[in-house]
PDB file of C-alpha atoms in Angstrom:
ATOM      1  CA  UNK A   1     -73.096-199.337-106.450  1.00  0.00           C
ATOM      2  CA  UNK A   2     -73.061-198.821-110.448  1.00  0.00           C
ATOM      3  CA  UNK A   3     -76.467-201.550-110.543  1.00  0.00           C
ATOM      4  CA  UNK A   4     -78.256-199.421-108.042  1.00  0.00           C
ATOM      5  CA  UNK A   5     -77.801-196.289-109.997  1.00  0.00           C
ATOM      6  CA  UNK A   6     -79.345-198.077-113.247  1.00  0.00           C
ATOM      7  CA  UNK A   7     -81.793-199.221-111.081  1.00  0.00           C
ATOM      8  CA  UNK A   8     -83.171-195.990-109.765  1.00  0.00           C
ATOM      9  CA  UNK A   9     -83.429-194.842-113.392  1.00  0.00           C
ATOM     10  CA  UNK A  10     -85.594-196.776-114.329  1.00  0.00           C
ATOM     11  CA  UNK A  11     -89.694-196.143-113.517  1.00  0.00           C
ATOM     12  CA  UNK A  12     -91.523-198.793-110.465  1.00  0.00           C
ATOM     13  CA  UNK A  13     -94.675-199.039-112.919  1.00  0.00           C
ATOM     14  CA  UNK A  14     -97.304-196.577-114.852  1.00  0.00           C
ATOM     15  CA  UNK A  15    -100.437-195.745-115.318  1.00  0.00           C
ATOM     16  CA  UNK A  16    -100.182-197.185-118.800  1.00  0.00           C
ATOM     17  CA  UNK A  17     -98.881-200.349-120.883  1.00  0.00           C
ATOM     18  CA  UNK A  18     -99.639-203.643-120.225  1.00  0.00           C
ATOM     19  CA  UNK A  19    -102.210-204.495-117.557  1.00  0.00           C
ATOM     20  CA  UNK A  20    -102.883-207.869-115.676  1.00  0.00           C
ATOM     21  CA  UNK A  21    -105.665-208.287-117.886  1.00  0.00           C
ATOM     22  CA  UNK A  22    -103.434-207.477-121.277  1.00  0.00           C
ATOM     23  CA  UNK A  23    -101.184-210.207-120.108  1.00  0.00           C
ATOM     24  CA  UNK A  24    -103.935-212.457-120.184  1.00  0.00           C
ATOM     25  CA  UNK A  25    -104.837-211.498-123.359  1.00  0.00           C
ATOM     26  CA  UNK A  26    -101.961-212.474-125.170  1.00  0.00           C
ATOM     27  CA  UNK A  27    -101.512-216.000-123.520  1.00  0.00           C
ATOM     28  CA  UNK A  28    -102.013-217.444-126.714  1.00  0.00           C
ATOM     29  CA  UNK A  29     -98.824-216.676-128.304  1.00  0.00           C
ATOM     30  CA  UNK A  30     -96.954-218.479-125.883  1.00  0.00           C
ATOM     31  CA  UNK A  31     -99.017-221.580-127.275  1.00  0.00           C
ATOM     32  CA  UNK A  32     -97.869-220.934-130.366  1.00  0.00           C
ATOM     33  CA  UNK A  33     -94.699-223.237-131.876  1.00  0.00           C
ATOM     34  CA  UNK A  34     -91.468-221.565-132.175  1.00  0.00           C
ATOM     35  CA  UNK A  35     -90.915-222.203-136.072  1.00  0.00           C
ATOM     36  CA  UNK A  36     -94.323-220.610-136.690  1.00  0.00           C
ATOM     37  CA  UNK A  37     -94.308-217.467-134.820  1.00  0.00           C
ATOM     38  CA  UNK A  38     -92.257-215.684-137.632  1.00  0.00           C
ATOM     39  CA  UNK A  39     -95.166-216.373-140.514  1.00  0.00           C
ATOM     40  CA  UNK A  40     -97.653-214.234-138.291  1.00  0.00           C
ATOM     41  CA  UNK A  41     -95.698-210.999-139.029  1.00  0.00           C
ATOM     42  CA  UNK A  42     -94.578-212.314-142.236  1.00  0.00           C
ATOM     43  CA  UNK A  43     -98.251-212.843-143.193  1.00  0.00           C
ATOM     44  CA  UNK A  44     -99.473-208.908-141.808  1.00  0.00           C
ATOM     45  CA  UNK A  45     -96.601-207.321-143.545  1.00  0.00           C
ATOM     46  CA  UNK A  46     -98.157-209.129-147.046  1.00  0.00           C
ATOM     47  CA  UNK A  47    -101.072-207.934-146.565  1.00  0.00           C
ATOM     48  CA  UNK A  48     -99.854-204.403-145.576  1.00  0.00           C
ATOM     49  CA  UNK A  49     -97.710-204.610-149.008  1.00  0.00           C
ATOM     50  CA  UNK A  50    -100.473-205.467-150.966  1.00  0.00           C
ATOM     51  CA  UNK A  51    -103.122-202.907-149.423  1.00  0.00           C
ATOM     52  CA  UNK A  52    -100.177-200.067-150.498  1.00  0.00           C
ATOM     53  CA  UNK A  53    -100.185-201.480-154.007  1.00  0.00           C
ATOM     54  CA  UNK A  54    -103.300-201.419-154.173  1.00  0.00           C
ATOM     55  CA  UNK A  55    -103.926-197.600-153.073  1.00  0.00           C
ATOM     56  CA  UNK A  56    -101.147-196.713-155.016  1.00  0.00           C
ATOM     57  CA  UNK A  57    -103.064-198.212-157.711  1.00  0.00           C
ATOM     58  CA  UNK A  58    -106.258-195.747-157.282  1.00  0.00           C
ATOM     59  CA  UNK A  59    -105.369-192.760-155.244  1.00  0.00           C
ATOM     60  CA  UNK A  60    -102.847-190.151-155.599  1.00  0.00           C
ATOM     61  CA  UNK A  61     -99.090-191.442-154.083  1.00  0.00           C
ATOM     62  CA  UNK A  62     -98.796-188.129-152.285  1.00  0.00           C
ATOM     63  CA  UNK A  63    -102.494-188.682-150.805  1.00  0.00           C
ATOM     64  CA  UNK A  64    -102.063-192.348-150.249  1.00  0.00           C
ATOM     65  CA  UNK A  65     -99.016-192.076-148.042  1.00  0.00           C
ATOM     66  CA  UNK A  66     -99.985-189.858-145.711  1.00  0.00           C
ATOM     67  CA  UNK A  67    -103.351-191.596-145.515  1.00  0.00           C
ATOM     68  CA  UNK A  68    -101.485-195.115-144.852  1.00  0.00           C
ATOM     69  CA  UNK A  69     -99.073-193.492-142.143  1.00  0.00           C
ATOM     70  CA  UNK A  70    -102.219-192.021-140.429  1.00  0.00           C
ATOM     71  CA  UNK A  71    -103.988-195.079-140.015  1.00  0.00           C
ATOM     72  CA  UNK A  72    -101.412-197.331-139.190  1.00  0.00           C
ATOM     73  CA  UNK A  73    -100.640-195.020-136.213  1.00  0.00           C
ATOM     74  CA  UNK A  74    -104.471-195.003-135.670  1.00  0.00           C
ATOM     75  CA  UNK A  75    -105.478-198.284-135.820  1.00  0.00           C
ATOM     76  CA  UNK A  76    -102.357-199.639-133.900  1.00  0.00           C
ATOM     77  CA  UNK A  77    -103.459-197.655-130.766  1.00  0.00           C
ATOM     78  CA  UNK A  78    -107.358-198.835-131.046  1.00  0.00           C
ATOM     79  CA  UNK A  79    -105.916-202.699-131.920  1.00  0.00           C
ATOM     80  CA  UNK A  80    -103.900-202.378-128.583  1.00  0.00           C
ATOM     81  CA  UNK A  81    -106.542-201.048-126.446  1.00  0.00           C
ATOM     82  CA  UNK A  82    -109.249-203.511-127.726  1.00  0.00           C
ATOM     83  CA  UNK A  83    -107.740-206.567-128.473  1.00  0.00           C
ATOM     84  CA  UNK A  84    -104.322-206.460-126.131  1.00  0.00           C
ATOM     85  CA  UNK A  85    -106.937-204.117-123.324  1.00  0.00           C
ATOM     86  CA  UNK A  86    -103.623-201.993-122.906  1.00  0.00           C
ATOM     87  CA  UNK A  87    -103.833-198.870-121.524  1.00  0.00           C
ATOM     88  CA  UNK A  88    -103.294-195.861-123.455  1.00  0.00           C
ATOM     89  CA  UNK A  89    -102.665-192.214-122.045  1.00  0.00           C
ATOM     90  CA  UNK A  90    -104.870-189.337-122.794  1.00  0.00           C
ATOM     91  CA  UNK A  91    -102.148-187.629-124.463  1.00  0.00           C
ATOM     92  CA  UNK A  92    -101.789-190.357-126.964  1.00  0.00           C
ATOM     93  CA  UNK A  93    -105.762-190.220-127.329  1.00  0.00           C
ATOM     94  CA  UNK A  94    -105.854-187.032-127.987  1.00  0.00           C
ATOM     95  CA  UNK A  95    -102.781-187.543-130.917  1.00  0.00           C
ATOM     96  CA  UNK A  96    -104.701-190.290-132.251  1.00  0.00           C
ATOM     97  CA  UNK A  97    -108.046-188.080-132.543  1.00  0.00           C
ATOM     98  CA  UNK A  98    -105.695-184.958-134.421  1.00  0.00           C
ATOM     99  CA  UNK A  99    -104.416-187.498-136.635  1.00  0.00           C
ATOM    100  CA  UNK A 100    -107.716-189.371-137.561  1.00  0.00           C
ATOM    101  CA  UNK A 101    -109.015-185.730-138.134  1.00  0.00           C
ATOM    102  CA  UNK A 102    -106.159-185.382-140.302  1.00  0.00           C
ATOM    103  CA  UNK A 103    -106.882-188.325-142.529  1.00  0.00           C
ATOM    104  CA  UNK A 104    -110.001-187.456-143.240  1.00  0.00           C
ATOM    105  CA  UNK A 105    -109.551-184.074-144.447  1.00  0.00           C
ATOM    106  CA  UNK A 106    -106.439-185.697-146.483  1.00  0.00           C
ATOM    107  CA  UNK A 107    -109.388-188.342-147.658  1.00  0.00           C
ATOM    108  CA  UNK A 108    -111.442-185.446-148.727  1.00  0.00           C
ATOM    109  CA  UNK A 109    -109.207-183.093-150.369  1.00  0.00           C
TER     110      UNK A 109
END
């Protein structure tokens, strides 16, 4: 009786998350070999390391952080739409467009 009740909890699908065509799209990684799946975040988080450094380097810290945060937010929902095809809710469009707005009038200030 207790498995049912966890059971019924939990959502039968959604209108968004991974598709049948998403789960195509990320075949590959399943192709890649065990002892090298840990570089590919180990090489992203580098390069996200280096691209703070650098804006720290030019741009106010105040400015750059809340530029960084912005755009990560935004470009991880546009990276999962286009290159995963996952589907992403209106609601969560609509968050990415007020932040986007955000970091540009953060940019221009």
């Amino acid at each position: 009786a207790r498995a049912s009740f966890y059971e019924d909890e939990i959502p039968n699908g959604s209108n968004h998350g991974l598709s049948s065509e998403s789960e195509e799209r990320i075949k590959w990684v399943h192709l890649v070999p065990f002892y090298a799946k840990p570089a590919i975040p180990a090489i992203l988080n580098l390069l996200n390391s280096a691209l703070r450094w650098a804006s720290l380097v030019y741009i106010d810290a105040s400015v750059a952080e809340m530029m960084i945060s912005g755009l990560e937010l935004t470009l991880s929902v546009v990276a999962a739409r286009i290159f995963r095809k996952r589907m992403v809710a209106k609601t969560r469009w609509i968050g990415v467009i007020i932040v986007a707005a955000g970091v540009i009038v953060i940019e221009r200030a």
